[in-house]
Short mmCIF file of N, CA and C in Angstrom, two decimals:
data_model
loop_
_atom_site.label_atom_id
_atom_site.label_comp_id
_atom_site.label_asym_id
_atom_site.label_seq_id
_atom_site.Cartn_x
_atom_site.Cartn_y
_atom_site.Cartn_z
N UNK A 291 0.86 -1.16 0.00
CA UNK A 291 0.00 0.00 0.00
C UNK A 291 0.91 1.23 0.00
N UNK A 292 0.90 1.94 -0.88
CA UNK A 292 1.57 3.20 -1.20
C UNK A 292 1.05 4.75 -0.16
N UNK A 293 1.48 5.28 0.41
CA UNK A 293 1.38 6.68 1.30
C UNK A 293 -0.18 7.37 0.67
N UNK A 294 -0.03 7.06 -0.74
CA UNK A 294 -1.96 8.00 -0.82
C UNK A 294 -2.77 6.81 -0.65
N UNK A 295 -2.97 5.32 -1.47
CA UNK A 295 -3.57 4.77 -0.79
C UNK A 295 -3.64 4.53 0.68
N UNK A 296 -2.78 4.61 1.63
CA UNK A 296 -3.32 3.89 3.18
C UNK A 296 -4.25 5.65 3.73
N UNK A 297 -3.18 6.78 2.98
CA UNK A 297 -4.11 8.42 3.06
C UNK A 297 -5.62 7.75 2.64
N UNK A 298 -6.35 7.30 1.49
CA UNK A 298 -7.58 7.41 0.67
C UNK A 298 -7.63 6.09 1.70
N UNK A 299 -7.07 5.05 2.15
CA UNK A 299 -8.11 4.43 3.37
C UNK A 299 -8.12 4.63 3.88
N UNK A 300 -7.06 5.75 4.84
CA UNK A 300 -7.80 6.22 6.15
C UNK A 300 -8.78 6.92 5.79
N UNK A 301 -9.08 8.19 4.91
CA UNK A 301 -10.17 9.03 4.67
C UNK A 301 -11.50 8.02 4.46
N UNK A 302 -11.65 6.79 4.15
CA UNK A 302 -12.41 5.96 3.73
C UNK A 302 -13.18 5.39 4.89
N UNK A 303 -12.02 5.06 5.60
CA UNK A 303 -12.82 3.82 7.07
C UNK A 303 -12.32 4.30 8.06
N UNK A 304 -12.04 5.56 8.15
CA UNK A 304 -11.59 6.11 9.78
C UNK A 304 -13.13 6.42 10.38
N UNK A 305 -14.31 7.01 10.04
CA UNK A 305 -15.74 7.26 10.52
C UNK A 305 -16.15 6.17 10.91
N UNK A 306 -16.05 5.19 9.98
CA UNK A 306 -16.92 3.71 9.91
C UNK A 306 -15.98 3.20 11.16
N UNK A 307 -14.75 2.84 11.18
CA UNK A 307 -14.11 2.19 11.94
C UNK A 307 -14.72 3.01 13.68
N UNK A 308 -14.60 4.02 13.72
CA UNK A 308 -14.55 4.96 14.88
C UNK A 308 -15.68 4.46 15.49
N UNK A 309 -16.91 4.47 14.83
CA UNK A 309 -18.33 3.99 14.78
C UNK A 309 -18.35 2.66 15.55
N UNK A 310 -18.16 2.17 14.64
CA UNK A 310 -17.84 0.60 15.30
C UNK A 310 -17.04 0.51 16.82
N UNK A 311 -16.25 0.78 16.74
CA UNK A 311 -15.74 0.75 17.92
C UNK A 311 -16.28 1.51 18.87
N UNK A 312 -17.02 2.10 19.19
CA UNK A 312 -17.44 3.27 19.60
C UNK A 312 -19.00 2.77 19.96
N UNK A 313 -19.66 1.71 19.36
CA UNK A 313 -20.66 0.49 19.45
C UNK A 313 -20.45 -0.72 20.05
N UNK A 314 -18.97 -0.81 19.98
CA UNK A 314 -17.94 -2.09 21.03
C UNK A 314 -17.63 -1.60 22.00
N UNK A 315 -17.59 -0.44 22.41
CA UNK A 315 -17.00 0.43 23.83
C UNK A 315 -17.85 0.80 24.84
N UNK A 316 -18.86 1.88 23.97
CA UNK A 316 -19.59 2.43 24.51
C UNK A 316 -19.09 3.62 24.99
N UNK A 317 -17.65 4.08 24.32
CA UNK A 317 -16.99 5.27 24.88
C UNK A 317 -16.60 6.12 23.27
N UNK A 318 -16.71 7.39 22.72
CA UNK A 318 -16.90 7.99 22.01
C UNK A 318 -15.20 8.41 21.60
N UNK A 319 -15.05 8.99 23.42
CA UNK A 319 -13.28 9.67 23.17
C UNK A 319 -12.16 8.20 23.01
N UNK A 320 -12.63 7.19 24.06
CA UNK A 320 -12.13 6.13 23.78
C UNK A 320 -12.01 4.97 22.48
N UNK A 321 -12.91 5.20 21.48
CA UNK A 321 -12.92 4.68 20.55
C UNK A 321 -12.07 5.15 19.46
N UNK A 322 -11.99 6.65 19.96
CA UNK A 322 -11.49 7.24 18.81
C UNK A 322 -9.91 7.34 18.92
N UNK A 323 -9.82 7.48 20.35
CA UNK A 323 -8.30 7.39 20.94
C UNK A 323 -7.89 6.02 20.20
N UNK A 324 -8.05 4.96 20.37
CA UNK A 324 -7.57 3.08 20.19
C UNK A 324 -7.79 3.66 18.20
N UNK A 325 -8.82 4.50 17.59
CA UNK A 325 -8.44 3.91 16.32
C UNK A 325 -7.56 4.86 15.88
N UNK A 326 -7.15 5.87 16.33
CA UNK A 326 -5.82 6.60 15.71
C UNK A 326 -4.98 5.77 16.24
N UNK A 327 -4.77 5.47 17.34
CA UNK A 327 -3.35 4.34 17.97
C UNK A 327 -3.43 3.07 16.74
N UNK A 328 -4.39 2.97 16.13
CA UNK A 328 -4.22 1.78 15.40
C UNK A 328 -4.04 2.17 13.61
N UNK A 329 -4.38 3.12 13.58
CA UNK A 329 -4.14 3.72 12.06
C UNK A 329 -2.64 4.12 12.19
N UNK A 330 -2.22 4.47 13.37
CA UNK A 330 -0.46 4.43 13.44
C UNK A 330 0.76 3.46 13.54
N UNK A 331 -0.05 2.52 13.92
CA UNK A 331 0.59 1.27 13.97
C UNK A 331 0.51 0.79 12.57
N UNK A 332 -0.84 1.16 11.98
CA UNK A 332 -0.86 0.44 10.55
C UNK A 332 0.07 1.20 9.11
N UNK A 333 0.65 2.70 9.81
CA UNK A 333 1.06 2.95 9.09
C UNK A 333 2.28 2.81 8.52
N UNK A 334 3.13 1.84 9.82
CA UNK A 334 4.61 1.64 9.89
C UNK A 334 4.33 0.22 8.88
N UNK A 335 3.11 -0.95 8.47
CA UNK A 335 2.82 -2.17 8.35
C UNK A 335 1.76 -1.84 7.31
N UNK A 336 2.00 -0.97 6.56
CA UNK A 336 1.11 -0.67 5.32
C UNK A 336 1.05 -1.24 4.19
N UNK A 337 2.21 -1.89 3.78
CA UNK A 337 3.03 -2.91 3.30
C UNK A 337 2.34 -4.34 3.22
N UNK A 338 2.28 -4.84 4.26
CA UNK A 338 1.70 -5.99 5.13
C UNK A 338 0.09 -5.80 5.05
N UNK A 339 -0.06 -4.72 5.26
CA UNK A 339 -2.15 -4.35 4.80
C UNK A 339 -2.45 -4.67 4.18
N UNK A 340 -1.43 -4.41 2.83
CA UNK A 340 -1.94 -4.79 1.36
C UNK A 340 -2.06 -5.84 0.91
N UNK A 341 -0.91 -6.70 1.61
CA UNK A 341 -0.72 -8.36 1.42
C UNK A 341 -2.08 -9.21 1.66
N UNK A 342 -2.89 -8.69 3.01
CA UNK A 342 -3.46 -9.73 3.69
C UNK A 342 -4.44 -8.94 3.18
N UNK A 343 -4.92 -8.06 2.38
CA UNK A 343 -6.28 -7.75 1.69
C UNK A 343 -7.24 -7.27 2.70
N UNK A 344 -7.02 -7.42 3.76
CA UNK A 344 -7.93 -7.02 4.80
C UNK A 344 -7.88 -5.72 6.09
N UNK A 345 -7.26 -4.30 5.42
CA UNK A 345 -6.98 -3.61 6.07
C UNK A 345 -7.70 -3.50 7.13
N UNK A 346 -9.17 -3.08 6.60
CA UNK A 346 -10.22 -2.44 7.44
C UNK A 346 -10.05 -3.70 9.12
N UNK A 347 -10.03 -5.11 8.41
CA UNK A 347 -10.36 -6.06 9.78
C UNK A 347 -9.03 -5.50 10.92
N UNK A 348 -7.72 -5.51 10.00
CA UNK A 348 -6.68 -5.55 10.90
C UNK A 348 -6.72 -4.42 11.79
N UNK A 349 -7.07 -3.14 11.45
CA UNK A 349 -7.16 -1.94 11.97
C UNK A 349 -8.23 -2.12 13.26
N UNK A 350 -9.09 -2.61 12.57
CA UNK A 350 -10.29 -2.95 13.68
C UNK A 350 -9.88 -3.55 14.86
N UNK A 351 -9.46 -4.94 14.62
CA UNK A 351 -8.65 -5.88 15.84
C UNK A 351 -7.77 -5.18 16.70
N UNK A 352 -6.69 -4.65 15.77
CA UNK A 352 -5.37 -3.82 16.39
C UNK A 352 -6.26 -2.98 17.74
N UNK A 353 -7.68 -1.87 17.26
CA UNK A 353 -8.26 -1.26 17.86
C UNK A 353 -8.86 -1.56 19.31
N UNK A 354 -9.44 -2.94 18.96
CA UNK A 354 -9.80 -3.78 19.98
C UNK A 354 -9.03 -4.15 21.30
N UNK A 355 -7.82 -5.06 20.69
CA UNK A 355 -6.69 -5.24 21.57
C UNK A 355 -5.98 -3.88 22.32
N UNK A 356 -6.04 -2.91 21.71
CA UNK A 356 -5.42 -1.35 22.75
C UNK A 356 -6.80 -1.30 23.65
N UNK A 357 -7.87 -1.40 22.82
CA UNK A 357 -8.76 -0.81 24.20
C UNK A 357 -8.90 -1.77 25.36
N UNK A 358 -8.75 -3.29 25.09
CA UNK A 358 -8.63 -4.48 25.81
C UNK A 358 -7.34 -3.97 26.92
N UNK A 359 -6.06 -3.84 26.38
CA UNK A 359 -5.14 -3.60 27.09
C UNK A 359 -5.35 -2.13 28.77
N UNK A 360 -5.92 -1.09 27.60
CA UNK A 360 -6.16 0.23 28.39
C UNK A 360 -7.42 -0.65 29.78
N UNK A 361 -7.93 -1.10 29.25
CA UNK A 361 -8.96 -1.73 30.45
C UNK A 361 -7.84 -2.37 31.27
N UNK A 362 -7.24 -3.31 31.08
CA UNK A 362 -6.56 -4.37 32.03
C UNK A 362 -5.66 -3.34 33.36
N UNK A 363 -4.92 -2.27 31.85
CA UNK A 363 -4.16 -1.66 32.69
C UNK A 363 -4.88 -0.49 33.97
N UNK A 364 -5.98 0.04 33.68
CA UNK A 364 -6.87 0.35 34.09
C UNK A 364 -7.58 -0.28 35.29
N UNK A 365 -7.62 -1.15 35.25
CA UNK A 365 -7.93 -2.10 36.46
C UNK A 365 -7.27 -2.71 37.34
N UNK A 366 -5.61 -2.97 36.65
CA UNK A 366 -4.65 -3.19 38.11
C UNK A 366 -4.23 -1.92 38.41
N UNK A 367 -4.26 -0.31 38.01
CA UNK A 367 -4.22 0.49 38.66
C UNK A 367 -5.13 0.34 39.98
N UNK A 368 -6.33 0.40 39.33
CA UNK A 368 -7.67 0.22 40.39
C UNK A 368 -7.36 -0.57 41.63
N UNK A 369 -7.56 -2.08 41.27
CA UNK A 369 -6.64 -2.61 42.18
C UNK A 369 -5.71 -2.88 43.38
N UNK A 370 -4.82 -1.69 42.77
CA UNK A 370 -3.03 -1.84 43.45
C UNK A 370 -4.38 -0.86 44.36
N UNK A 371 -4.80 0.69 44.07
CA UNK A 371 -4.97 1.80 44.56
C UNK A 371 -6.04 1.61 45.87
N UNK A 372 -7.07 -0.03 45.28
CA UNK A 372 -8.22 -0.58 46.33
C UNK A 372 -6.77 -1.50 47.44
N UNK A 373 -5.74 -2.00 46.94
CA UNK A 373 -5.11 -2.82 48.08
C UNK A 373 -4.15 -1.66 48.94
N UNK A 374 -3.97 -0.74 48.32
CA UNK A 374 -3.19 0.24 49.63
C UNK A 374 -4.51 0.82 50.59
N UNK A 375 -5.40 1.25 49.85
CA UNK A 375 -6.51 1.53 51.03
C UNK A 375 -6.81 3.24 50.57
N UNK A 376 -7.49 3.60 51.42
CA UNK A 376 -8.08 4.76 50.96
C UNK A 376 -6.21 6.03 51.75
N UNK A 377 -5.71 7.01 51.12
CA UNK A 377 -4.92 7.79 51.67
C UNK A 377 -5.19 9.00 53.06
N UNK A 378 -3.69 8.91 53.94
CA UNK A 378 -4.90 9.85 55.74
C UNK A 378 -5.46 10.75 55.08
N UNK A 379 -6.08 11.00 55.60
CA UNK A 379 -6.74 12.62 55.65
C UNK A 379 -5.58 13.63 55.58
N UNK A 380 -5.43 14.54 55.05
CA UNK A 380 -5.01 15.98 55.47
C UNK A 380 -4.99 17.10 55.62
N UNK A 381 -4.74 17.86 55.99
CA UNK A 381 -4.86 19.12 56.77
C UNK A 381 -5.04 20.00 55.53
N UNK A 382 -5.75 20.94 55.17
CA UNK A 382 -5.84 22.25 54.33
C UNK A 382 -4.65 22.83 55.02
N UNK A 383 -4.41 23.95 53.61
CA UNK A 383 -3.63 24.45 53.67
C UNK A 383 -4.13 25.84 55.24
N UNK A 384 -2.79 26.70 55.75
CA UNK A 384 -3.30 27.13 57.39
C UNK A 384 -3.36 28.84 56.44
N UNK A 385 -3.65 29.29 57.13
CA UNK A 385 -3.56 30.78 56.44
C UNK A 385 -2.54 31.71 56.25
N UNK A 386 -1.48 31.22 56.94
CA UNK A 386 0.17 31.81 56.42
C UNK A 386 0.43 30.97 54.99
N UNK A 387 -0.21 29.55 54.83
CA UNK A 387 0.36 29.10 53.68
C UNK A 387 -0.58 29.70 52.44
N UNK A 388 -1.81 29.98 52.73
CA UNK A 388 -2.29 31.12 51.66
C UNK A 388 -1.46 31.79 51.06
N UNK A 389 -1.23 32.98 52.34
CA UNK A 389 -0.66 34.09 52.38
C UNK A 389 0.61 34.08 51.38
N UNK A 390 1.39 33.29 51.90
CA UNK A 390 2.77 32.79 51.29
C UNK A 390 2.41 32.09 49.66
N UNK A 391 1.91 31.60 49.35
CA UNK A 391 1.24 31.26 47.65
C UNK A 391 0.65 32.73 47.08
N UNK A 392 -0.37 33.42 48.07
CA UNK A 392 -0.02 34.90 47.28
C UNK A 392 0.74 35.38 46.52
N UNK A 393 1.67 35.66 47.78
CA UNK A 393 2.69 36.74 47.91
C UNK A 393 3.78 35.70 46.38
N UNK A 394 3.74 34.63 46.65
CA UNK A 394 4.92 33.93 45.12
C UNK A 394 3.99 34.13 44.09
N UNK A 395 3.05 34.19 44.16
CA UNK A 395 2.13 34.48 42.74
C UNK A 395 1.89 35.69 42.01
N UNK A 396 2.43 36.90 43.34
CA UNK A 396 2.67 37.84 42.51
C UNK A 396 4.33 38.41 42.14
N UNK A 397 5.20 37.44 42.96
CA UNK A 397 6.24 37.78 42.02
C UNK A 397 6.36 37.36 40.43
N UNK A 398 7.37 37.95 40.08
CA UNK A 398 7.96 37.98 38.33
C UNK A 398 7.87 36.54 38.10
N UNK A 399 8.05 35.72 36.92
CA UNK A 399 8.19 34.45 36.84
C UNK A 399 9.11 34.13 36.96
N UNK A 400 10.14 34.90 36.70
CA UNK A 400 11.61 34.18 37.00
C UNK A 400 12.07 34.03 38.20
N UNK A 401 11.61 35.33 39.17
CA UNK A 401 12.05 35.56 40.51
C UNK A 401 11.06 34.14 41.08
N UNK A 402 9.88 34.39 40.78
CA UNK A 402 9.66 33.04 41.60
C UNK A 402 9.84 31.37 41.62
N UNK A 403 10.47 30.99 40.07
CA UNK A 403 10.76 30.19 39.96
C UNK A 403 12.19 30.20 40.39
N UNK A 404 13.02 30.89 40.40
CA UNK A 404 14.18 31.03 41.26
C UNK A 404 14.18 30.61 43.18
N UNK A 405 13.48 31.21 43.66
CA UNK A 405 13.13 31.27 45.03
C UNK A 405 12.61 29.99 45.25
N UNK A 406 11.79 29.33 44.27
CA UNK A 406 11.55 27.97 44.39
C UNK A 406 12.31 26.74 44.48
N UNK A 407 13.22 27.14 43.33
CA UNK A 407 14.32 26.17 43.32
C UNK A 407 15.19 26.23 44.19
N UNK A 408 15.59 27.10 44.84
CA UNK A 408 16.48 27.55 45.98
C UNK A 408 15.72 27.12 47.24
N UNK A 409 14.51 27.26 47.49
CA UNK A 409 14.13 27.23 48.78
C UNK A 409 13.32 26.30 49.04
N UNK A 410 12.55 25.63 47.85
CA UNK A 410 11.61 24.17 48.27
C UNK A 410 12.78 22.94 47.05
N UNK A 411 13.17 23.19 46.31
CA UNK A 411 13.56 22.12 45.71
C UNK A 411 15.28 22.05 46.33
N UNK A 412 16.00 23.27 47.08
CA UNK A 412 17.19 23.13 47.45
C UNK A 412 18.18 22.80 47.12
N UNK A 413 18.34 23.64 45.85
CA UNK A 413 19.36 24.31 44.81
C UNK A 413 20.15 25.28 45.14
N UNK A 414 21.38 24.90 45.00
CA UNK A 414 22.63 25.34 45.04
C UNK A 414 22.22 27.08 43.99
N UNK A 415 22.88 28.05 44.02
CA UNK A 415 22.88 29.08 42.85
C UNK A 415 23.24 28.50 41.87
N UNK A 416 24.85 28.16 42.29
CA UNK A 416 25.18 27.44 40.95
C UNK A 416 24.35 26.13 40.29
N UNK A 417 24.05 25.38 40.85
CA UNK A 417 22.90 24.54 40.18
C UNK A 417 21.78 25.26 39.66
N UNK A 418 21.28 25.99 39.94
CA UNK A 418 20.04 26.80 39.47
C UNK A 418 20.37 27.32 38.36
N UNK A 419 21.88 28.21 38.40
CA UNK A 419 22.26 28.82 37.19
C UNK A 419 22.66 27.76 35.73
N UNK A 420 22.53 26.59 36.32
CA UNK A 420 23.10 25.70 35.47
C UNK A 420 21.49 25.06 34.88
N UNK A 421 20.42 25.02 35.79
CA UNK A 421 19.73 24.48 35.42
C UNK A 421 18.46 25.59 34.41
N UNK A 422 18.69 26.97 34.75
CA UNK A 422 17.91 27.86 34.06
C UNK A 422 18.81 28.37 32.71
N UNK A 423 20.04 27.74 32.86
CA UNK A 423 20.86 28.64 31.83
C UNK A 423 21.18 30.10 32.14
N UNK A 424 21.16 30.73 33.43
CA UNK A 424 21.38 32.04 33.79
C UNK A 424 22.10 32.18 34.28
N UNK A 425 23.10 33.30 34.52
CA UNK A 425 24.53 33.32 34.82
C UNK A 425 24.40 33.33 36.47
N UNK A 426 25.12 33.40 37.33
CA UNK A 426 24.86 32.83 38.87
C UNK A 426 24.90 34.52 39.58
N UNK A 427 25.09 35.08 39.43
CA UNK A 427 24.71 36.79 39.34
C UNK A 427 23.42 37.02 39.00
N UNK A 428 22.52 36.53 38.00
CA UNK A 428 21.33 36.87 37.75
C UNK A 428 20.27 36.25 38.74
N UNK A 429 20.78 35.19 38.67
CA UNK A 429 20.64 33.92 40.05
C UNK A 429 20.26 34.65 41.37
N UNK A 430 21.40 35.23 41.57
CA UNK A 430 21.34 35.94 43.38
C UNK A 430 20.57 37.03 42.75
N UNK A 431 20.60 38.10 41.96
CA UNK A 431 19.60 39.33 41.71
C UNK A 431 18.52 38.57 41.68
N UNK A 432 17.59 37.24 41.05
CA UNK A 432 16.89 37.34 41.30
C UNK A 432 16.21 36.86 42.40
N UNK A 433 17.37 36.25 43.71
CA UNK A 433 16.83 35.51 44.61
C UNK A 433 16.87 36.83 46.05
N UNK A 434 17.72 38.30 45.61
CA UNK A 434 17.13 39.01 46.30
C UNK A 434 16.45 39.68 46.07
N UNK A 435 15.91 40.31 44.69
CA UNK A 435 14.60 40.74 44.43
C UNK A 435 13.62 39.99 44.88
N UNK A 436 13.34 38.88 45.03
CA UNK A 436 12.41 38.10 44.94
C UNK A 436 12.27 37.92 47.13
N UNK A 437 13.31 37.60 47.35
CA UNK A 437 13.50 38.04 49.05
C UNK A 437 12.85 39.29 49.43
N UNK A 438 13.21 40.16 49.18
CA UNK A 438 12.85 41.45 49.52
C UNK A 438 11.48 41.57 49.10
N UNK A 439 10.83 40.90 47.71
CA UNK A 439 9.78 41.27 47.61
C UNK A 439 8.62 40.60 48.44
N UNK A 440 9.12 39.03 49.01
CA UNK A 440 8.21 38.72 49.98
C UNK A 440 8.21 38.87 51.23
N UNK A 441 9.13 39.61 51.72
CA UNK A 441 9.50 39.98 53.08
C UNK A 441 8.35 40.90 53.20
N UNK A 442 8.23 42.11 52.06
CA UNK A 442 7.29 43.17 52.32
C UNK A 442 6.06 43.01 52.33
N UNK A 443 5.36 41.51 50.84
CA UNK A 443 4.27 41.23 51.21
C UNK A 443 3.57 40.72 52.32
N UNK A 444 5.12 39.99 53.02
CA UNK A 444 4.44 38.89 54.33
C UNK A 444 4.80 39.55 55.58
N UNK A 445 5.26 41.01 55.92
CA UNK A 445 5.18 42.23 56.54
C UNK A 445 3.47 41.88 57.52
N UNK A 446 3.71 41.57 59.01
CA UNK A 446 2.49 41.80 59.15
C UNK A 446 1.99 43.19 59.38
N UNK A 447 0.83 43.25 58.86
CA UNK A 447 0.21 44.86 58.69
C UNK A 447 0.03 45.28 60.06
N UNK A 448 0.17 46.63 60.64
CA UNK A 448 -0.24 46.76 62.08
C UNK A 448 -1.89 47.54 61.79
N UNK A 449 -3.05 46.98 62.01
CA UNK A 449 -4.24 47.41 61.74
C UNK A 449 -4.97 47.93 63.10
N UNK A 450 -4.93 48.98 62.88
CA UNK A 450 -5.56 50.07 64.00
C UNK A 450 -7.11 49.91 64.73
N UNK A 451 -7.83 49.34 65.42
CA UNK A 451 -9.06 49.25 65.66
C UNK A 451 -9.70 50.45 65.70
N UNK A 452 -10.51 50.87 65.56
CA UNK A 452 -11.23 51.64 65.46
C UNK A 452 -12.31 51.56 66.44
N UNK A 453 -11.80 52.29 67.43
CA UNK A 453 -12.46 52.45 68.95
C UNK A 453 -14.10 52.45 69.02
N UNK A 454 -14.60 53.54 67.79
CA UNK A 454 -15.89 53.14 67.94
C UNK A 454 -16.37 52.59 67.02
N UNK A 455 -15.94 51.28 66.72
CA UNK A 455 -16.63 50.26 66.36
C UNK A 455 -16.72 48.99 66.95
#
């Protein structure tokens, strides 16, 4: 099978095929997912399509067996996830850790992906500079811009009561 014929059969039996499978599933995105996975497989074995005269079946089967597989694998996920048990409970986040996701959300992108790598992933400058491609000077400018800028957001405010209220 030559590159425009397996093109003029996919344009031919990719609906019909989708259909079908999609009547074997009962899943629309899933049917359609397994028959592109299988029109790609058929395209490396296009060769071999032509031999056995029976594209449309092989495509079909191929289709079958991925969605067969996606189930299996699908189910010893399930499985493994029913034999560990349900995960503890945990705590919401407290209201300094708000505060603190703020305050990094409104720094620069660089400054805060800097401050990140330095301070939750615990990166060296020089690793950082190695890992952003930025010289280890730009590194510290942006890990004290980025210092200074959350020092001021996380500044607690001194808020005045207002006696008669």
């Amino acid at each position: 099978m030559t590159v425009e014929e397996f093109e003029a059969f996919y344009e031919q039996a990719v609906a019909r095929l989708t259909g079908q499978l999609y009547v074997m599933l009962g899943d629309l995105h899933e049917a359609q997912d397994v028959v592109q996975e299988a029109f790609v497989k058929g395209w490396s074995r296009r060769r071999q399509l032509d031999r056995d005269g029976q594209p449309e079946a092989w495509i079909r089967t191929v289709a079958w067996r991925l969605a067969v597989s996606r189930w299996r694998f699908r189910r010893r996920a399930s499985d493994a996830w029913d034999r560990a048990g349900a995960p503890p409970p945990v705590e919401g986040p407290g209201p300094e850790h708000v505060l603190l996701i703020e305050a990094l959300r409104d720094l620069p992108a660089q400054q805060r992906r800097t401050v990140t790598l330095h301070y939750l992933c615990d990166l060296s400058v020089e690793q950082i500079a190695g890992e952003t491609g930025q010289s280890a000077s730009t590194v510290k400018t942006h890990l004290v811009r980025g210092r200074v800028a959350l020092a001021d957001r996380l500044q607690p405010r001194n808020v005045e009561e207002d006696p008669g209220a």
